[in-house]
Amino acid sequence: MGIDPSAPIFVISVAAELAEMHPQTLRQYDRLGIVSPSRAPGRSRRYSQHDVDMLREVQRLSQEGVSLEGVKRILELENQVAALQARVAEMAEQLASAGSDARRWRGRDASRVFAAGLAGDVVTLARGQRPRPRSQAVVVWRPQL
């Protein structure tokens, strides 16, 4: 059984040593919102292994010439990507569990397609067919305005 990488277990001095930084640098990053550790009941900072890994990434990016604002934006985007990837995995799992329903639905009338007609109306088409000019279009549904 391993340690949870998101468990806030390191005090600032230990986290600074693990990240090979000065504790004041960690405080500055916290003030800037670049790496925000958890807080213990006495308001002292507690860093997780994930936080230490982020501090190392901040250090690497800074050494490559990226400004702190740039580093902050990169980390925000990486967090967004991770959240979206988790959402895609969740939706793929839902789709897989609903797979039999989807196959049954697709098999019902796979030749029928709905498209926007030239006038903005919804038309029914056979697969591979294009909407006819407005004078020949068959209106299936027109929204009430």
XYZ file of N, CA and C in Angstrom:
435
model
N 0.843 -1.185 0.000
C 0.000 0.000 0.000
C 0.881 1.239 0.000
N 0.733 2.108 -1.025
C 1.562 3.293 -1.153
C 0.913 4.509 -0.523
N 1.666 5.569 -0.512
C 1.172 6.837 0.020
C 0.378 7.540 -1.060
N -0.729 8.111 -0.658
C -1.578 8.871 -1.583
C -0.808 10.106 -2.036
N -0.586 10.282 -3.361
C 0.189 11.438 -3.841
C -0.493 12.779 -3.579
N -1.767 12.764 -3.250
C -2.457 14.028 -2.987
C -2.629 14.293 -1.487
N -2.065 13.427 -0.649
C -2.161 13.613 0.804
C -1.209 14.722 1.243
N -1.729 15.747 1.921
C -0.877 16.864 2.363
C -0.074 16.475 3.611
N 1.156 16.018 3.419
C 1.932 15.495 4.548
C 3.242 16.240 4.809
N 3.737 17.021 3.860
C 5.037 17.668 4.032
C 4.881 19.103 4.522
N 5.636 19.456 5.560
C 5.698 20.858 5.975
C 6.556 21.605 4.960
N 6.538 22.918 5.017
C 7.181 23.730 3.981
C 8.683 23.450 3.872
N 9.352 23.246 4.992
C 10.807 23.014 4.926
C 11.130 21.698 4.216
N 10.334 20.658 4.465
C 10.564 19.369 3.812
C 10.222 19.460 2.332
N 9.100 20.107 2.016
C 8.703 20.262 0.609
C 9.750 21.063 -0.156
N 10.286 22.108 0.472
C 11.320 22.924 -0.176
C 12.571 22.094 -0.434
N 12.935 21.258 0.521
C 14.112 20.412 0.337
C 13.870 19.391 -0.770
N 12.682 18.788 -0.797
C 12.367 17.808 -1.837
C 12.345 18.443 -3.230
N 11.884 19.684 -3.303
C 11.806 20.383 -4.591
C 13.096 21.126 -4.917
N 14.060 21.076 -3.990
C 15.341 21.763 -4.147
C 15.144 23.262 -4.352
N 14.345 23.853 -3.459
C 14.059 25.287 -3.490
C 14.179 25.845 -2.080
N 14.187 27.139 -1.988
C 14.169 27.813 -0.694
C 12.711 27.903 -0.229
N 12.451 27.754 1.074
C 11.069 27.865 1.569
C 10.392 29.186 1.191
N 11.162 30.262 1.111
C 10.567 31.548 0.736
C 10.022 31.508 -0.698
N 10.663 30.732 -1.571
C 10.177 30.581 -2.946
C 8.817 29.901 -2.943
N 8.665 28.894 -2.087
C 7.376 28.204 -1.984
C 6.288 29.152 -1.476
N 6.639 29.995 -0.521
C 5.664 30.987 -0.026
C 5.248 31.954 -1.142
N 6.233 32.379 -1.943
C 5.950 33.282 -3.056
C 5.026 32.606 -4.078
N 5.305 31.358 -4.408
C 4.457 30.631 -5.353
C 3.039 30.477 -4.809
N 2.926 30.294 -3.498
C 1.599 30.198 -2.878
C 0.875 31.537 -2.993
N 1.570 32.639 -2.711
C 0.952 33.973 -2.826
C 0.501 34.261 -4.246
N 1.280 33.808 -5.230
C 0.945 34.033 -6.634
C -0.107 33.048 -7.152
N -0.419 32.017 -6.376
C -1.411 31.034 -6.790
C -0.872 30.013 -7.778
N 0.435 29.871 -7.837
C 1.030 28.921 -8.766
C 0.926 27.505 -8.206
N 1.357 27.311 -6.970
C 1.193 26.045 -6.258
C 0.585 26.386 -4.909
N -0.634 25.938 -4.683
C -1.354 26.257 -3.451
C -1.490 25.008 -2.591
N -0.713 24.933 -1.513
C -0.781 23.761 -0.640
C -2.032 23.790 0.241
N -2.293 22.669 0.885
C -3.380 22.613 1.862
C -2.928 23.348 3.115
N -3.868 23.607 3.985
C -3.533 24.275 5.254
C -3.891 23.361 6.410
N -2.978 23.246 7.358
C -3.227 22.482 8.577
C -4.090 23.349 9.500
N -4.654 22.775 10.546
C -5.508 23.564 11.450
C -4.844 24.843 11.978
N -3.526 24.851 12.188
C -2.823 26.045 12.657
C -2.452 26.988 11.534
N -3.037 26.794 10.341
C -2.823 27.604 9.141
C -1.434 27.395 8.534
N -0.696 26.374 8.986
C 0.599 26.113 8.353
C 0.379 25.347 7.049
N 1.265 25.582 6.101
C 1.151 24.950 4.787
C 1.527 23.481 4.872
N 0.770 22.642 4.151
C 1.085 21.222 4.046
C 1.087 20.854 2.570
N 2.209 20.323 2.108
C 2.390 19.985 0.699
C 2.236 18.484 0.480
N 1.664 18.119 -0.641
C 1.546 16.714 -1.032
C 2.673 16.385 -2.007
N 2.798 15.102 -2.326
C 3.788 14.699 -3.332
C 3.449 15.347 -4.676
N 2.163 15.452 -4.963
C 1.722 16.113 -6.202
C 2.184 17.578 -6.214
N 2.065 18.258 -5.069
C 2.528 19.656 -4.975
C 4.032 19.741 -5.221
N 4.787 18.816 -4.649
C 6.247 18.806 -4.835
C 6.580 18.583 -6.310
N 5.862 17.676 -6.948
C 6.081 17.444 -8.383
C 5.771 18.702 -9.188
N 4.711 19.419 -8.816
C 4.378 20.677 -9.504
C 5.464 21.721 -9.282
N 6.015 21.776 -8.059
C 7.098 22.723 -7.778
C 8.310 22.435 -8.660
N 8.601 21.173 -8.847
C 9.722 20.801 -9.732
C 9.433 21.213 -11.177
N 8.182 21.065 -11.591
C 7.797 21.472 -12.953
C 7.908 22.990 -13.105
N 7.488 23.727 -12.080
C 7.615 25.190 -12.099
C 9.088 25.569 -12.225
N 9.924 24.906 -11.471
C 11.356 25.184 -11.524
C 11.927 24.893 -12.907
N 11.525 23.766 -13.496
C 12.009 23.409 -14.839
C 11.591 24.449 -15.864
N 10.314 24.839 -15.826
C 9.822 25.837 -16.782
C 10.507 27.185 -16.583
N 10.720 27.569 -15.332
C 11.397 28.843 -15.050
C 12.820 28.835 -15.580
N 13.492 27.703 -15.428
C 14.872 27.602 -15.917
C 14.926 27.649 -17.439
N 13.819 27.279 -18.096
C 13.761 27.352 -19.557
C 13.369 28.741 -20.044
N 13.148 29.673 -19.112
C 12.876 31.051 -19.492
C 11.409 31.448 -19.482
N 10.519 30.587 -18.993
C 9.098 30.922 -18.942
C 8.856 31.800 -17.717
N 8.120 32.892 -17.905
C 7.811 33.780 -16.786
C 6.859 33.080 -15.813
N 6.763 33.618 -14.592
C 5.870 33.004 -13.605
C 4.413 33.069 -14.046
N 4.025 34.145 -14.711
C 2.655 34.222 -15.247
C 2.448 33.159 -16.315
N 3.469 32.931 -17.137
C 3.395 31.888 -18.152
C 3.317 30.507 -17.521
N 4.091 30.300 -16.469
C 4.068 29.023 -15.751
C 2.682 28.783 -15.172
N 2.117 29.830 -14.580
C 0.783 29.712 -13.986
C -0.240 29.326 -15.047
N -0.166 29.953 -16.200
C -1.112 29.656 -17.284
C -0.913 28.235 -17.807
N 0.324 27.803 -17.947
C 0.613 26.439 -18.400
C 0.011 25.420 -17.433
N 0.192 25.650 -16.136
C -0.352 24.732 -15.136
C -1.875 24.722 -15.166
N -2.488 25.897 -15.358
C -3.949 25.966 -15.466
C -4.436 25.149 -16.664
N -3.758 25.309 -17.793
C -4.149 24.568 -18.992
C -3.948 23.062 -18.814
N -2.861 22.670 -18.158
C -2.639 21.250 -17.900
C -3.743 20.685 -17.011
N -4.185 21.479 -16.023
C -5.284 21.032 -15.159
C -6.581 20.893 -15.955
N -6.827 21.831 -16.865
C -8.023 21.750 -17.704
C -7.975 20.511 -18.595
N -6.825 20.241 -19.169
C -6.672 19.063 -20.031
C -6.932 17.800 -19.221
N -6.373 17.718 -18.022
C -6.575 16.538 -17.178
C -8.055 16.364 -16.837
N -8.738 17.471 -16.524
C -10.165 17.394 -16.200
C -10.970 16.951 -17.419
N -10.634 17.473 -18.583
C -11.344 17.077 -19.805
C -11.079 15.615 -20.156
N -9.851 15.160 -19.954
C -9.544 13.756 -20.223
C -10.332 12.848 -19.287
N -10.464 13.258 -18.035
C -11.259 12.468 -17.087
C -12.724 12.447 -17.514
N -13.219 13.580 -17.992
C -14.614 13.652 -18.444
C -14.831 12.776 -19.685
N -13.875 12.784 -20.620
C -13.970 11.942 -21.812
C -13.985 10.472 -21.409
N -13.131 10.086 -20.479
C -13.100 8.693 -20.017
C -14.427 8.319 -19.364
N -14.981 9.235 -18.583
C -16.271 8.994 -17.942
C -17.379 8.823 -18.981
N -17.379 9.690 -19.990
C -18.397 9.609 -21.031
C -18.222 8.352 -21.884
N -16.980 7.947 -22.139
C -16.726 6.728 -22.899
C -17.239 5.517 -22.131
N -17.062 5.541 -20.819
C -17.576 4.449 -19.989
C -19.103 4.417 -20.032
N -19.734 5.585 -19.952
C -21.187 5.648 -20.047
C -21.666 5.151 -21.402
N -20.952 5.534 -22.444
C -21.323 5.112 -23.793
C -21.169 3.600 -23.946
N -20.109 3.059 -23.378
C -19.896 1.615 -23.457
C -20.994 0.867 -22.714
N -21.411 1.402 -21.573
C -22.460 0.721 -20.811
C -23.814 0.848 -21.500
N -23.983 1.908 -22.286
C -25.236 2.086 -23.026
C -25.110 1.556 -24.448
N -24.044 0.818 -24.730
C -23.760 0.338 -26.081
C -24.873 -0.480 -26.687
N -25.474 -1.373 -25.910
C -26.527 -2.216 -26.475
C -27.737 -1.379 -26.861
N -28.059 -0.366 -26.061
C -29.176 0.522 -26.406
C -28.865 1.306 -27.675
N -27.621 1.757 -27.805
C -27.236 2.531 -28.981
C -27.293 1.668 -30.241
N -26.821 0.409 -30.130
C -26.865 -0.476 -31.299
C -28.308 -0.742 -31.714
N -29.167 -0.918 -30.735
C -30.579 -1.153 -31.035
C -31.184 0.082 -31.713
N -30.835 1.281 -31.226
C -31.369 2.526 -31.789
C -30.859 2.728 -33.217
N -29.556 2.475 -33.446
C -28.985 2.655 -34.776
C -29.599 1.675 -35.760
N -29.908 0.483 -35.320
C -30.447 -0.528 -36.208
C -31.882 -0.253 -36.621
N -32.579 0.596 -35.896
C -33.979 0.873 -36.182
C -34.188 1.504 -37.537
N -33.490 2.580 -37.785
C -33.680 3.271 -39.061
C -32.383 3.980 -39.424
N -31.366 3.211 -39.746
C -30.051 3.758 -40.029
C -30.009 4.527 -41.337
N -31.039 4.374 -42.164
C -31.006 5.049 -43.455
C -31.567 6.465 -43.372
N -32.179 6.830 -42.255
C -32.815 8.139 -42.134
C -31.840 9.152 -41.536
N -31.745 10.329 -42.151
C -30.863 11.391 -41.706
C -31.654 12.679 -41.671
N -31.384 13.505 -40.686
C -32.008 14.819 -40.619
C -30.960 15.856 -40.970
N -31.376 16.867 -41.707
C -30.449 17.916 -42.123
C -31.179 19.243 -42.125
N -30.417 20.306 -42.177
C -30.998 21.636 -42.292
C -31.249 21.903 -43.767
N -32.475 22.252 -44.072
C -32.812 22.612 -45.445
C -32.262 23.978 -45.780
N -32.389 24.383 -46.997
C -31.843 25.669 -47.446
C -32.533 26.845 -46.767
N -33.772 26.655 -46.318
C -34.506 27.728 -45.652
C -34.304 27.689 -44.143
N -33.457 26.784 -43.650
C -33.220 26.679 -42.223
C -34.156 25.692 -41.546
N -35.012 25.032 -42.300
C -35.928 24.052 -41.748
C -35.236 22.695 -41.649
N -35.837 21.772 -40.920
C -35.297 20.430 -40.760
C -35.943 19.522 -41.782
N -35.122 18.791 -42.525
C -35.640 17.892 -43.549
C -35.121 16.487 -43.307
N -35.887 15.484 -43.737
C -35.477 14.085 -43.651
C -34.888 13.677 -44.987
N -33.732 13.040 -44.919
C -33.037 12.633 -46.134
C -32.606 11.183 -46.016
N -32.409 10.550 -47.144
C -31.773 9.238 -47.158
C -30.278 9.472 -47.021
N -29.563 8.521 -46.458
C -28.122 8.661 -46.275
C -27.450 8.930 -47.615
N -26.573 9.960 -47.657
C -25.872 10.313 -48.879
C -26.615 11.322 -49.744
N -27.849 11.647 -49.406
C -28.644 12.595 -50.200
C -28.423 14.009 -49.664
N -28.499 14.984 -50.543
C -28.365 16.393 -50.150
C -29.735 17.051 -50.168
N -29.904 18.113 -49.378
C -31.191 18.819 -49.402
C -31.494 19.358 -50.795
N -32.757 19.298 -51.181
C -33.187 19.827 -52.480
C -33.328 21.339 -52.401
N -33.348 22.009 -53.533
C -33.581 23.451 -53.516
C -34.878 23.761 -52.775
N -34.985 24.962 -52.271
C -36.098 25.367 -51.411
C -37.462 25.036 -52.007
N -37.640 25.213 -53.277
C -38.944 24.970 -53.903
C -39.328 23.500 -53.877
N -38.331 22.593 -53.752
C -38.609 21.160 -53.777
C -38.471 20.505 -52.403
N -38.033 21.253 -51.386
C -37.771 20.667 -50.071
C -39.052 20.176 -49.417
N -38.919 19.053 -48.714
C -40.039 18.500 -47.951
C -39.830 18.910 -46.504
N -40.709 19.744 -45.969
C -40.562 20.239 -44.601
C -41.098 19.209 -43.629
N -40.261 18.828 -42.683
C -40.659 17.864 -41.668
C -41.076 18.598 -40.408
N -40.323 19.607 -40.036
C -40.589 20.336 -38.807
C -40.089 21.763 -38.963
N -40.859 22.705 -38.526
C -40.451 24.109 -38.573
C -40.714 24.683 -37.178
N -39.687 25.293 -36.548
C -39.867 25.806 -35.179
C -40.869 26.961 -35.145
N -41.586 27.040 -34.025
C -42.525 28.141 -33.811
C -41.736 29.311 -33.233
N -41.838 30.466 -33.826
C -41.113 31.640 -33.332
C -42.000 32.564 -32.567
